[in-house]
Coordinates of C-alpha atoms in Angstrom, one line a residue:
M1297 CA -0.2 -0.4 0.1
S1298 CA 0.8 3.9 -0.5
T1299 CA 2.3 5.9 2.3
R1300 CA -0.6 8.5 3.8
A1301 CA 2.5 11.0 2.1
E1302 CA 1.9 9.5 -1.3
Q1303 CA -1.8 9.8 -1.2
L1304 CA -2.0 12.7 -0.5
Y1305 CA 0.8 14.3 -2.9
G1306 CA 2.4 11.5 -4.3
T1307 CA 5.8 11.8 -3.0
D1308 CA 6.8 10.4 0.2
E1309 CA 9.4 14.0 1.1
L1310 CA 7.9 15.4 3.2
E1311 CA 8.4 19.1 3.3
P1312 CA 10.4 20.6 6.5
T1313 CA 8.3 21.3 9.5
P1314 CA 7.9 25.2 10.3
L1315 CA 9.2 26.5 13.2
R1316 CA 6.6 27.9 15.3
L1317 CA 7.5 31.4 17.1
A1318 CA 5.5 33.9 19.1
I1319 CA 6.5 36.9 21.2
G1320 CA 3.7 38.7 23.0
P1321 CA 1.1 39.4 20.2
L1322 CA 3.8 38.5 17.6
S1323 CA 3.6 35.0 15.8
F1324 CA 5.9 34.6 12.6
E1325 CA 7.2 30.5 11.5
L1326 CA 11.0 30.2 10.4
V1327 CA 11.1 27.7 7.4
N1328 CA 14.0 27.0 5.6
G1329 CA 15.8 30.0 6.3
N1330 CA 12.6 32.6 5.3
V1331 CA 10.2 33.8 7.7
R1332 CA 6.8 33.2 7.0
A1333 CA 3.1 33.8 8.4
I1334 CA 3.6 37.1 10.3
R1335 CA 0.3 37.5 12.4
V1336 CA -0.4 40.0 15.4
G1337 CA -3.0 38.6 17.5
G1338 CA -3.3 36.0 15.1
T1339 CA -4.3 38.5 12.0
E1340 CA -1.8 38.4 9.6
V1341 CA 0.2 41.3 7.9
L1342 CA 2.7 39.9 6.2
R1343 CA 2.5 36.7 4.6
G1344 CA 6.6 36.7 4.2
I1345 CA 10.6 37.9 4.2
Q1346 CA 12.1 36.4 2.3
Y1347 CA 16.0 35.7 1.2
L1348 CA 16.3 34.7 -1.6
V1349 CA 18.6 33.6 -5.0
R1350 CA 17.8 33.1 -7.9
D1351 CA 19.6 31.9 -10.9
R1352 CA 19.6 32.9 -14.2
D1353 CA 16.3 31.4 -16.0
W1354 CA 14.7 32.1 -12.1
G1355 CA 15.0 29.0 -10.6
T1356 CA 14.9 29.7 -6.7
L1357 CA 18.2 28.5 -5.2
S1358 CA 18.0 26.4 -2.5
P1359 CA 20.1 26.8 0.4
A1360 CA 21.9 24.7 3.2
I1361 CA 21.8 25.7 5.9
T1362 CA 23.8 25.6 8.8
D1363 CA 24.0 26.4 12.3
L1364 CA 21.0 27.3 13.1
A1365 CA 20.8 28.9 16.7
V1366 CA 17.1 30.4 18.1
T1367 CA 17.5 32.2 22.0
E1368 CA 15.1 33.7 23.9
H1369 CA 16.0 36.6 25.9
G1370 CA 12.6 37.8 27.9
D1371 CA 10.9 40.6 25.4
R1372 CA 13.1 39.6 22.4
I1373 CA 14.1 36.0 20.2
T1374 CA 17.0 36.2 18.3
I1375 CA 17.7 33.5 15.7
T1376 CA 21.2 33.7 14.2
Y1377 CA 22.3 31.1 10.7
R1378 CA 24.8 30.4 7.9
A1379 CA 23.7 29.4 4.3
S1380 CA 25.5 28.5 1.6
V1381 CA 23.9 28.6 -2.7
R1382 CA 25.5 27.4 -5.6
D1383 CA 24.2 28.5 -8.7
P1384 CA 24.3 26.2 -11.8
D1385 CA 27.6 26.5 -13.1
G1386 CA 28.4 25.8 -9.2
A1387 CA 29.7 28.7 -8.0
R1388 CA 29.7 29.7 -4.6
L1389 CA 27.6 32.3 -2.3
D1390 CA 27.9 32.1 1.4
Y1391 CA 25.3 34.5 4.0
Q1392 CA 24.7 35.0 7.5
A1393 CA 21.5 36.0 8.4
T1394 CA 20.3 37.1 11.5
I1395 CA 16.6 37.7 12.8
H1396 CA 15.4 39.8 15.8
A1397 CA 12.2 40.1 17.0
T1398 CA 9.8 41.0 20.3
G1399 CA 6.4 41.8 20.4
T1400 CA 6.1 44.7 17.8
S1401 CA 8.8 45.4 15.9
L1402 CA 10.9 42.2 13.4
E1403 CA 13.9 42.9 11.4
F1404 CA 15.5 40.4 9.0
A1405 CA 18.9 41.1 8.0
V1406 CA 21.6 39.3 5.6
E1407 CA 24.8 40.1 4.8
A1408 CA 26.2 37.9 1.7
A1409 CA 29.8 37.1 0.0
A1410 CA 30.3 36.0 -3.2
Q1411 CA 33.0 33.3 -2.9
D1412 CA 33.3 32.7 -6.8
D1413 CA 32.3 34.8 -9.8
F1414 CA 28.7 34.0 -9.2
T1415 CA 25.8 34.8 -11.1
T1416 CA 22.2 35.6 -10.5
N1417 CA 18.9 37.7 -11.6
R1418 CA 18.2 38.8 -8.3
L1419 CA 20.1 38.5 -4.9
G1420 CA 18.2 39.7 -1.9
F1421 CA 14.6 40.2 0.0
C1422 CA 11.3 40.0 -0.9
V1423 CA 8.5 41.1 1.1
L1424 CA 5.1 39.6 0.6
H1425 CA 2.6 41.9 1.1
P1426 CA -1.5 39.7 1.5
A1427 CA -3.7 40.2 -1.2
G1428 CA -6.3 40.9 1.1
L1429 CA -5.3 44.2 1.5
A1430 CA -6.1 44.9 -1.9
G1431 CA -7.5 48.8 -1.6
A1432 CA -6.4 48.9 1.2
P1433 CA -4.7 52.4 1.7
L1434 CA -0.8 52.5 1.9
T1435 CA 1.8 55.4 2.5
V1436 CA 4.8 54.3 0.3
E1437 CA 8.5 56.1 1.6
H1438 CA 10.4 56.5 -1.6
G1439 CA 14.0 56.5 -1.9
D1440 CA 14.7 60.2 -2.2
G1441 CA 12.6 61.2 1.5
S1442 CA 9.2 61.8 -0.4
I1443 CA 5.9 60.5 0.3
E1444 CA 3.3 59.1 -2.1
R1445 CA 0.1 58.8 -0.5
S1446 CA -2.1 55.8 -2.4
A1447 CA -2.9 52.2 -1.7
F1448 CA -2.2 48.3 -2.8
P1449 CA -4.1 47.8 -6.2
T1450 CA -7.5 46.4 -6.8
L1451 CA -6.9 45.5 -10.1
I1452 CA -4.5 43.9 -10.9
E1453 CA -1.3 45.8 -12.5
P1454 CA 0.5 45.4 -15.1
W1455 CA 3.6 47.0 -14.2
Q1456 CA 5.3 48.1 -10.7
P1457 CA 2.9 49.8 -9.0
F1458 CA 5.3 51.4 -6.6
T1459 CA 9.6 52.0 -7.5
D1460 CA 12.5 53.0 -5.4
I1461 CA 10.9 52.1 -2.2
R1462 CA 12.1 53.3 1.0
A1463 CA 9.5 51.7 3.7
L1464 CA 5.8 51.0 3.3
I1465 CA 3.2 51.6 5.9
H1466 CA 0.0 50.4 5.7
R1467 CA -3.4 50.6 8.2
Q1468 CA -4.8 47.3 9.3
D1469 CA -7.5 46.7 12.0
G1470 CA -6.4 49.9 13.8
A1471 CA -2.8 49.3 14.0
T1472 CA -0.2 50.5 11.5
I1473 CA 2.7 48.1 10.1
A1474 CA 5.5 50.3 8.7
C1475 CA 8.9 47.9 6.2
R1476 CA 11.6 49.2 6.1
L1477 CA 14.1 47.9 3.3
D1478 CA 18.1 48.6 3.5
G1479 CA 20.6 47.7 1.2
D1480 CA 19.6 48.4 -2.3
T1481 CA 17.2 49.7 -4.3
F1482 CA 13.8 48.2 -3.9
E1483 CA 10.3 48.5 -6.3
M1484 CA 6.6 46.0 -5.9
E1485 CA 5.1 43.9 -8.6
D1486 CA 1.6 43.1 -8.2
Q1487 CA 2.5 39.1 -7.6
R1488 CA -1.4 38.2 -8.1
N1489 CA -0.5 38.1 -11.8
W1490 CA 0.9 35.1 -11.9
S1491 CA -1.9 33.5 -9.0
D1492 CA 0.7 34.4 -5.9
A1493 CA -1.7 35.5 -3.7
S1494 CA 0.5 38.7 -2.4
Y1495 CA 2.3 42.2 -3.1
K1496 CA 6.0 41.4 -3.2
T1497 CA 8.0 44.2 -3.0
Y1498 CA 12.4 42.9 -3.9
V1499 CA 15.4 43.5 -4.3
R1500 CA 17.1 45.2 -7.5
P1501 CA 14.7 47.1 -10.1
L1502 CA 14.2 45.1 -13.4
A1503 CA 15.0 47.6 -15.9
R1504 CA 18.2 47.0 -15.0
P1505 CA 20.3 44.1 -16.8
W1506 CA 19.8 40.0 -15.4
P1507 CA 21.1 38.1 -15.4
Y1508 CA 24.0 39.8 -13.5
M1509 CA 27.5 38.9 -12.2
V1510 CA 28.2 39.5 -8.3
P1511 CA 32.3 39.5 -8.5
A1512 CA 34.1 36.4 -6.6
G1513 CA 35.0 38.7 -2.6
T1514 CA 31.9 40.5 -3.1
A1515 CA 30.0 41.2 0.4
D1516 CA 26.5 42.7 0.4
R1517 CA 24.5 43.5 3.2
Q1518 CA 20.4 44.1 3.5
S1519 CA 17.3 44.1 5.8
V1520 CA 14.6 44.4 6.4
T1521 CA 12.8 46.3 9.5
I1522 CA 8.6 45.3 10.2
A1523 CA 7.8 47.9 13.7
I1524 CA 3.5 47.7 14.1
E1525 CA 2.1 50.5 16.3
G1526 CA -1.4 49.9 17.9
S1527 CA -3.2 46.2 18.2
L1528 CA -5.2 44.1 16.0
S1529 CA -8.3 42.6 17.1
P1530 CA -7.9 39.3 17.8
A1531 CA -8.4 37.4 15.1
A1532 CA -11.8 34.8 15.4
Q1533 CA -10.0 31.2 16.1
A1534 CA -11.8 27.7 13.8
S1535 CA -14.0 25.8 15.4
G1536 CA -17.1 24.2 14.4
P1537 CA -17.9 22.8 10.9
V1538 CA -17.2 25.3 8.0
T1539 CA -20.9 26.4 6.8
I1540 CA -21.3 26.4 2.9
A1541 CA -23.7 28.7 2.0
L1542 CA -25.2 28.7 -1.6
D1543 CA -26.5 31.6 -2.3
N1544 CA -28.5 33.3 -6.1
P1545 CA -27.9 31.6 -9.7
V1546 CA -24.2 32.8 -11.0
G1547 CA -24.6 31.8 -14.9
A1548 CA -23.7 27.9 -16.0
M1549 CA -21.2 25.8 -14.6
P1550 CA -18.8 26.6 -17.3
R1551 CA -17.4 24.1 -20.3
I1552 CA -14.2 21.2 -19.3
G1553 CA -11.6 21.0 -21.8
L1554 CA -8.9 18.8 -21.8
V1555 CA -5.7 19.7 -23.8
V1556 CA -4.1 16.8 -26.4
T1557 CA -0.5 17.2 -27.2
A1558 CA 0.5 16.2 -30.5
A1559 CA 3.1 13.8 -28.5
Q1560 CA 1.0 12.6 -25.6
A1561 CA -1.8 11.4 -28.6
A1562 CA -1.3 8.1 -28.9
A1563 CA -1.0 8.1 -25.4
T1564 CA -4.7 9.2 -25.4
L1565 CA -5.6 7.1 -28.0
A1566 CA -5.3 4.4 -26.1
E1567 CA -6.8 5.3 -23.4
A1568 CA -9.8 6.1 -25.0
E1569 CA -12.5 4.5 -22.8
A1570 CA -11.6 6.5 -20.1
L1571 CA -11.9 9.9 -22.4
R1572 CA -15.4 8.8 -23.2
S1573 CA -16.0 8.1 -19.9
I1574 CA -15.3 11.3 -18.6
A1575 CA -16.5 13.1 -21.8
P1576 CA -15.2 16.4 -21.9
Q1577 CA -17.0 19.1 -23.8
D1578 CA -13.7 20.4 -25.2
L1579 CA -10.8 19.1 -26.7
L1580 CA -7.8 21.4 -27.1
L1581 CA -5.3 20.1 -29.7
T1582 CA -2.1 21.8 -29.5
F1583 CA 0.4 23.0 -32.3
E1584 CA 3.1 24.1 -32.1
A1585 CA 4.0 25.3 -35.9
H1586 CA 7.0 27.4 -34.8
A1587 CA 8.7 24.1 -33.6
G1588 CA 8.9 22.7 -36.4
H1589 CA 5.2 20.3 -36.1
G1590 CA 3.8 19.2 -39.4
A1591 CA 2.0 16.8 -41.3
A1592 CA 2.7 13.9 -39.1
E1593 CA 2.3 16.0 -35.3
M1594 CA -1.9 17.2 -37.1
Q1595 CA -2.2 13.6 -38.5
A1596 CA -1.7 12.5 -34.3
L1597 CA -4.3 15.3 -33.3
A1598 CA -6.6 14.5 -35.4
E1599 CA -7.0 10.5 -35.0
A1600 CA -7.4 11.7 -30.9
R1601 CA -10.9 12.9 -31.5
I1602 CA -12.6 10.0 -30.6
V1603 CA -15.1 12.1 -28.8
D1604 CA -18.0 13.9 -29.5
A1605 CA -16.6 17.4 -27.8
R1606 CA -16.3 20.7 -29.5
I1607 CA -12.3 21.3 -30.9
T1608 CA -10.1 23.7 -30.1
L1609 CA -7.1 24.3 -31.8
E1610 CA -4.3 26.1 -30.4
C1611 CA -1.9 27.3 -33.1
V1612 CA 1.1 29.1 -32.4
V1613 CA 2.7 30.0 -34.8
A1614 CA 5.9 32.1 -36.4
A1615 CA 4.5 35.5 -37.4
A1616 CA 8.5 36.3 -38.6
G1617 CA 7.4 36.1 -42.2
D1618 CA 4.5 36.2 -44.3
L1619 CA 1.9 35.4 -42.6
D1620 CA -0.7 34.4 -45.0
A1621 CA 1.7 31.8 -46.3
E1622 CA 2.5 30.5 -42.5
L1623 CA -1.3 30.1 -41.2
G1624 CA -2.3 28.8 -45.0
T1625 CA 0.1 26.1 -44.9
I1626 CA -1.4 25.0 -41.6
A1627 CA -4.9 25.4 -42.7
E1628 CA -3.6 23.4 -45.2
L1629 CA -2.3 20.4 -43.4
V1630 CA -5.4 20.7 -40.8
G1631 CA -7.4 20.1 -44.6
D1632 CA -5.3 17.8 -45.6
A1633 CA -5.3 15.6 -42.3
G1634 CA -9.1 15.8 -41.7
L1635 CA -9.6 17.2 -38.9
E1636 CA -12.9 19.5 -37.9
L1637 CA -12.4 22.4 -36.2
D1638 CA -14.8 24.4 -34.6
A1639 CA -12.6 27.2 -32.9
I1640 CA -8.6 27.8 -33.2
S1641 CA -6.5 29.9 -30.7
I1642 CA -3.4 31.6 -32.7
F1643 CA -0.4 32.7 -30.8
P1644 CA 2.4 34.3 -32.3
A1645 CA 5.6 32.8 -30.8
P1646 CA 7.5 35.9 -29.7
D1647 CA 4.8 36.3 -26.3
L1648 CA 6.1 32.7 -25.2
Q1649 CA 8.7 34.7 -23.8
S1650 CA 7.6 37.4 -21.0
T1651 CA 8.8 40.8 -21.9
P1652 CA 9.7 42.0 -18.3
P1653 CA 9.4 46.0 -17.1
G1654 CA 12.0 48.0 -18.8
S1655 CA 13.0 45.5 -21.6
E1656 CA 12.6 46.1 -25.3
W1657 CA 9.5 44.2 -26.6
P1658 CA 10.6 41.7 -29.0
A1659 CA 9.9 42.4 -33.0
C1660 CA 6.2 40.6 -33.7
P1661 CA 3.3 41.7 -35.9
P1662 CA 0.3 43.3 -34.6
L1663 CA -1.9 41.0 -33.4
E1664 CA -4.5 42.6 -35.6
Q1665 CA -2.1 41.0 -38.8
V1666 CA -1.9 38.3 -37.4
Y1667 CA -5.8 37.2 -36.5
A1668 CA -6.5 39.2 -40.0
A1669 CA -4.9 36.4 -41.7
A1670 CA -5.7 33.7 -39.3
R1671 CA -9.4 34.8 -40.6
R1672 CA -8.6 34.4 -44.2
A1673 CA -7.0 31.0 -43.6
F1674 CA -10.0 30.1 -41.5
P1675 CA -12.9 31.2 -42.7
G1676 CA -15.7 29.9 -40.9
V1677 CA -14.4 29.2 -37.6
T1678 CA -14.8 30.7 -33.9
L1679 CA -11.1 32.6 -33.2
G1680 CA -9.5 33.2 -30.3
G1681 CA -6.0 35.0 -28.8
G1682 CA -5.3 36.0 -25.9
M1683 CA -2.3 34.3 -24.0
F1684 CA -0.9 30.6 -24.6
G1685 CA 1.0 31.3 -21.0
Y1686 CA -0.3 32.7 -17.8
F1687 CA -2.4 36.0 -16.9
T1688 CA 0.9 38.4 -16.4
E1689 CA 1.1 38.5 -20.0
L1690 CA -2.1 38.9 -21.5
N1691 CA -1.8 42.1 -19.1
R1692 CA 1.1 43.6 -20.2
K1693 CA 0.1 42.7 -23.7
R1694 CA -3.8 42.9 -23.7
P1695 CA -5.3 42.2 -27.3
P1696 CA -7.8 43.6 -30.3
L1697 CA -10.8 42.5 -29.2
A1698 CA -12.5 43.2 -31.7
P1699 CA -10.9 41.2 -33.8
L1700 CA -11.6 38.0 -31.7
D1701 CA -14.9 35.7 -30.9
Y1702 CA -13.0 34.7 -27.0
V1703 CA -9.9 35.6 -25.3
T1704 CA -7.9 32.7 -23.5
H1705 CA -4.8 32.5 -21.4
A1706 CA -3.6 29.8 -18.6
T1707 CA -2.2 30.0 -14.9
C1708 CA 0.0 28.1 -13.1
P1709 CA 0.8 28.2 -9.5
I1710 CA 4.3 27.6 -8.9
V1711 CA 6.1 30.2 -10.8
H1712 CA 7.5 31.7 -7.3
A1713 CA 6.9 28.9 -5.1
A1714 CA 6.0 25.2 -4.8
D1715 CA 5.5 24.5 -1.2
D1716 CA 1.9 23.3 -0.6
R1717 CA 1.2 26.0 1.7
S1718 CA 1.8 28.5 -1.3
V1719 CA 0.1 26.6 -4.0
M1720 CA -3.3 26.1 -2.2
Q1721 CA -3.1 30.2 -1.5
T1722 CA -2.8 30.8 -5.0
L1723 CA -6.7 30.3 -5.2
E1724 CA -7.2 33.2 -3.0
A1725 CA -5.9 35.0 -6.5
I1726 CA -8.2 33.4 -9.0
P1727 CA -11.1 35.7 -8.6
H1728 CA -8.6 38.6 -8.9
I1729 CA -7.0 37.1 -11.8
V1730 CA -10.7 37.1 -13.1
R1731 CA -12.2 40.1 -11.8
S1732 CA -8.9 42.1 -13.8
A1733 CA -9.5 39.6 -17.1
R1734 CA -12.5 40.9 -17.1
A1735 CA -11.8 44.4 -17.1
I1736 CA -9.6 44.1 -20.1
I1737 CA -12.0 41.6 -22.8
G1738 CA -15.5 43.4 -21.4
D1739 CA -18.2 40.8 -22.1
K1740 CA -16.5 37.9 -24.3
P1741 CA -16.3 34.9 -23.9
Y1742 CA -13.5 34.0 -21.5
R1743 CA -11.8 30.3 -22.6
L1744 CA -9.3 29.6 -18.6
G1745 CA -6.6 27.2 -19.2
P1746 CA -4.8 24.2 -19.6
S1747 CA -4.7 25.3 -15.7
T1748 CA -2.7 22.9 -13.7
I1749 CA 0.2 22.2 -10.7
G1750 CA 2.7 21.7 -13.0
M1751 CA 4.1 24.0 -15.5
R1752 CA 3.8 23.4 -19.3
Q1753 CA 5.6 26.3 -21.2
N1754 CA 7.9 29.0 -19.2
P1755 CA 8.0 32.3 -20.3
Y1756 CA 10.4 32.9 -18.1
G1757 CA 13.2 31.3 -18.5
S1758 CA 14.8 29.1 -21.4
R1759 CA 13.4 26.1 -20.3
T1760 CA 10.9 24.0 -17.8
M1761 CA 13.1 22.8 -14.6
D1762 CA 13.8 18.8 -14.4
N1763 CA 12.8 17.3 -11.6
P1764 CA 13.8 13.3 -11.9
D1765 CA 13.1 12.8 -8.3
R1766 CA 9.5 14.7 -7.9
R1767 CA 10.3 17.2 -5.2
R1768 CA 8.3 20.6 -5.0
I1769 CA 10.2 22.6 -6.7
P1770 CA 9.2 26.2 -8.9
M1771 CA 8.5 25.7 -12.6
A1772 CA 8.7 22.3 -13.0
Q1773 CA 6.8 20.4 -15.2
A1774 CA 5.9 17.9 -13.7
D1775 CA 4.9 17.9 -9.8
P1776 CA 4.2 14.7 -7.9
R1777 CA 1.2 16.1 -6.7
Q1778 CA -1.3 15.7 -9.7
D1779 CA -0.2 12.1 -8.8
G1780 CA -2.2 12.7 -5.2
R1781 CA -5.3 14.0 -3.8
F1782 CA -3.5 17.6 -3.2
A1783 CA -4.3 18.0 -7.5
A1784 CA -8.1 17.2 -7.2
A1785 CA -9.0 19.2 -3.8
W1786 CA -6.0 22.1 -5.7
T1787 CA -8.6 22.1 -8.9
L1788 CA -12.1 21.6 -7.1
G1789 CA -11.1 24.7 -5.9
Y1790 CA -9.9 26.1 -8.4
V1791 CA -13.2 26.2 -10.2
A1792 CA -14.9 27.5 -6.8
A1793 CA -12.3 30.0 -7.0
S1794 CA -13.1 31.0 -10.5
E1795 CA -17.0 31.5 -10.1
A1796 CA -16.9 35.2 -10.9
A1797 CA -15.3 35.0 -14.1
G1798 CA -19.1 33.5 -16.3
L1799 CA -16.3 31.1 -17.7
D1800 CA -17.1 29.8 -21.4
T1801 CA -15.0 26.7 -20.5
L1802 CA -12.3 25.8 -18.1
T1803 CA -9.8 23.4 -19.3
L1804 CA -8.2 21.6 -16.8
G1805 CA -4.7 19.3 -17.3
A1806 CA -4.6 16.2 -20.1
L1807 CA -5.6 12.8 -20.0
T1808 CA -2.3 11.8 -19.9
G1809 CA 1.2 12.8 -19.6
P1810 CA 2.6 14.9 -16.9
F1811 CA -1.0 17.5 -16.5
G1812 CA -2.9 13.5 -17.0
L1813 CA -5.7 12.7 -15.1
L1814 CA -4.0 9.3 -15.5
G1815 CA -1.0 7.9 -14.0
D1816 CA 1.1 5.0 -14.6
D1817 CA -1.2 2.8 -12.0
G1818 CA -4.6 4.1 -13.2
P1819 CA -6.9 7.2 -12.4
R1820 CA -5.6 9.6 -10.8
P1821 CA -7.6 10.9 -7.7
V1822 CA -8.6 14.2 -9.5
F1823 CA -9.5 11.9 -12.8
A1824 CA -12.9 11.4 -10.5
T1825 CA -13.1 15.3 -9.7
V1826 CA -13.1 16.8 -13.3
K1827 CA -15.2 13.4 -14.6
E1828 CA -17.9 15.4 -12.0
L1829 CA -17.4 18.8 -13.2
A1830 CA -17.8 17.5 -17.1
A1831 CA -21.3 16.0 -15.7
L1832 CA -22.5 19.3 -14.5
A1833 CA -21.6 21.4 -17.4
G1834 CA -23.6 24.0 -18.3
S1835 CA -26.6 22.8 -15.2
P1836 CA -27.5 26.4 -13.2
R1837 CA -24.5 27.6 -11.0
R1838 CA -25.3 28.7 -7.8
A1839 CA -22.8 31.2 -5.9
C1840 CA -21.2 29.5 -3.0
R1841 CA -19.6 31.2 0.4
S1842 CA -17.4 29.5 2.8
S1843 CA -17.8 30.7 6.2
A1844 CA -13.6 29.2 5.7
P1845 CA -12.5 29.4 2.3
D1846 CA -8.9 29.1 3.4
R1847 CA -9.3 24.9 4.7
V1848 CA -13.3 24.2 2.6
L1849 CA -14.2 25.3 -1.4
A1850 CA -17.5 24.3 -3.1
V1851 CA -18.7 24.0 -5.9
A1852 CA -23.2 24.4 -7.0
T1853 CA -25.4 23.5 -8.8
D1854 CA -29.3 22.9 -7.9
R1855 CA -28.6 19.3 -7.7
A1856 CA -25.0 19.0 -6.9
V1857 CA -22.9 20.6 -4.1
L1858 CA -19.4 19.6 -4.8
L1859 CA -16.8 19.8 -2.2
A1860 CA -13.0 20.2 -1.5
N1861 CA -11.0 20.2 1.7
L1862 CA -7.6 23.2 1.4
T1863 CA -5.8 20.6 4.2
A1864 CA -3.9 18.3 5.8
E1865 CA -6.4 17.8 8.4
P1866 CA -10.0 16.7 8.3
C1867 CA -12.4 19.0 8.5
E1868 CA -16.3 18.9 9.1
V1869 CA -18.6 20.5 6.8
R1870 CA -22.2 21.8 7.0
I1871 CA -24.2 23.1 4.2
D1872 CA -26.1 25.6 5.2
G1873 CA -30.3 25.4 4.4
T1874 CA -30.1 21.4 4.7
A1875 CA -29.0 19.3 7.2
R1876 CA -25.9 17.8 5.8
R1877 CA -23.2 17.8 7.7
L1878 CA -20.5 15.2 7.0
T1879 CA -16.7 15.4 7.2
L1880 CA -14.2 15.8 4.7
G1881 CA -10.7 13.6 4.8
A1882 CA -7.2 15.3 4.2
Y1883 CA -7.6 16.9 1.1
E1884 CA -10.8 15.0 -0.3
T1885 CA -13.6 15.9 -2.7
A1886 CA -17.1 14.9 -2.3
N1887 CA -20.0 15.3 -4.7
V1888 CA -23.1 16.1 -2.3
S1889 CA -26.5 15.1 -3.5
V1890 CA -28.6 18.9 -2.5
A1891 CA -32.2 17.6 -4.0

C-alpha cells in the first residue's frame, strides 16, 4: 500500500516542519531560513519575508543551512544561521542571517559574500503583503525621502505599482504596520499576475540588466525591519464545522476541456474509454508550428478526436514572415488530416516569452494582422486569441478585442514558490485574476486554461525545470502532487475560486502525461473530480460562500454541491439550509446531492 504522504502528495518527500515562534502578540514561522505568516493577535499582516537567490532562468536556489540557533531573552527572540547556495555553474555564495523579534518589531538582516563569480537574476529580500489588502490605504516612502499616499491596487497592475521604495506603511484593523527596506533599491510588483496571493516588494529593479554577475569577494548587506503600532482585534479562531452557504444563481457551470498535445496523442488514443467516460465538452489540440510541427503532428492530433466534443486548435505560429503563407500552410495541414475545427486560437511565438518592465519588446507583427491572416486562412471558424502563457502576459499585452470571438490564457501556481501552502494560497488570487481579466475583455467569451499545478511552458526562462526526483520545485513541468489527492482538491478549489468569471470553458489539464488525469497505475484522484465537473457543465450554477475559504471551497448547482478540503487535516462541513453535515478527509473532495 502507498503511504499517506504518497496518497496526498504523490511523493514520500515531506516538507520541512515550520518552526513556530511567538513573543507577545507577534507570531511568525521560520521555514528554510525565511520568515512566513507574520501575525499580530492572530491576524496576518505580512505573508512573508524571504531572502532569495534566483538563477539565470529565475529558478530559486535552495540554501544549505547550518549553525541555526534560536535564543529567547525575555522580551526578545534572536535567530542566527549560516547558509550557502551554488548557481547552476557551481559558483558559490555564502551568507549569514540574523533575525531579531519583539512583541512589536521584527528585523531580518543578511550579509552575503560571493566566493566565486556568481551569476544571478536576483539576490536579496522579497517582502510579501497579503492579497487581502487589495484597496487598503498604503503610504510609500521613496529613496529620496518623498512620501506617496496611495493604496494597494484593486485590479491587478500589469507593471510595478511602486518603485524606488524605502518603506511601506499600511493600516490594518486599527494597527499601523511599517516595513522599512535597506541595502539596495526595492520596487513592488503585483504578484497576483502569476496567481500568487500577494504583493511582492523585491530587491533590484527589473529595468537593470539581468542576469548579472556578483564578482568573487563581493559583500552585500540588506535588511528588512517591521514596526507595529497599535493593536489588532484578536482573529477569530477556527472552531466548529465550516459552513457552506448556497446563494443566488451565477450563470452556468463552464464547459470542461482537456488538452491534447501531439506528443501525447497516441497515449490519449490508447485510453479512449477513459476519455469517453469523462466526456469533456472540449478538446484543446496543441500545434506548435513555430517548433517545426507538420503533417505527422497534425495527423496525430486528428486521430485523437475520439469523443463528441468541441475541437479547438491552439496554434503557435512563428509570425516571422508572410502570415498568409504560414497560416495557409497550417490550414492545408488541417484539411489533409481531415480535422474539422470548431475553433482556433492563434498565438505568435514572440509572445511565448514574457517581456518584463524595462525590457525591449521582441519583434512581432501587430496582433490585428495576425488575427486578420487567421480569419483569411480559417473562414467561418471561431477565432480566439490572448496568450498561450499566463495572465501576466495578457495583462501586459492586451489583445485587440474586435477581431476575436473569445479570449484565453492559462495560469500556473508554481511560478515563484512550490510548497504546499503557497500552491493552495494561489486559489486566493484566482478571483482577482478573473475580475481583472473581465475588466480587460469585457463580455467576450472567456476560456481559461489549461491550468494545472505543473508548468507546461516557461515564459520567464529558457526551459521548465527538470524534476527527476519528484520534488516540489517552482517552474517544474512534472509535479508529484498531480498523483495525489492534493491535485484533486486544488482543481476543485480552482473551479470554486473562478466562480465570478462567467467562464465559457475551463481546461483542467490532459488525459495522459505530466498533466494527466491518468497516471502509470490508472486514474489519479483528480480524474473523478474532473469527471464530476464535466457532468455538471452547462447546469445552472449557484454562488457558494464558505465560512473558512482557506480550509474548504465549494461548487454548487441546484442538484449537487462539490466540496474540497484544502488542508492536510480532516474537516467537518455543514451545508447551510440543509441537514447535511459531513467530515472531509485531508485534501478530499466530495459530491453531495442537495435534491
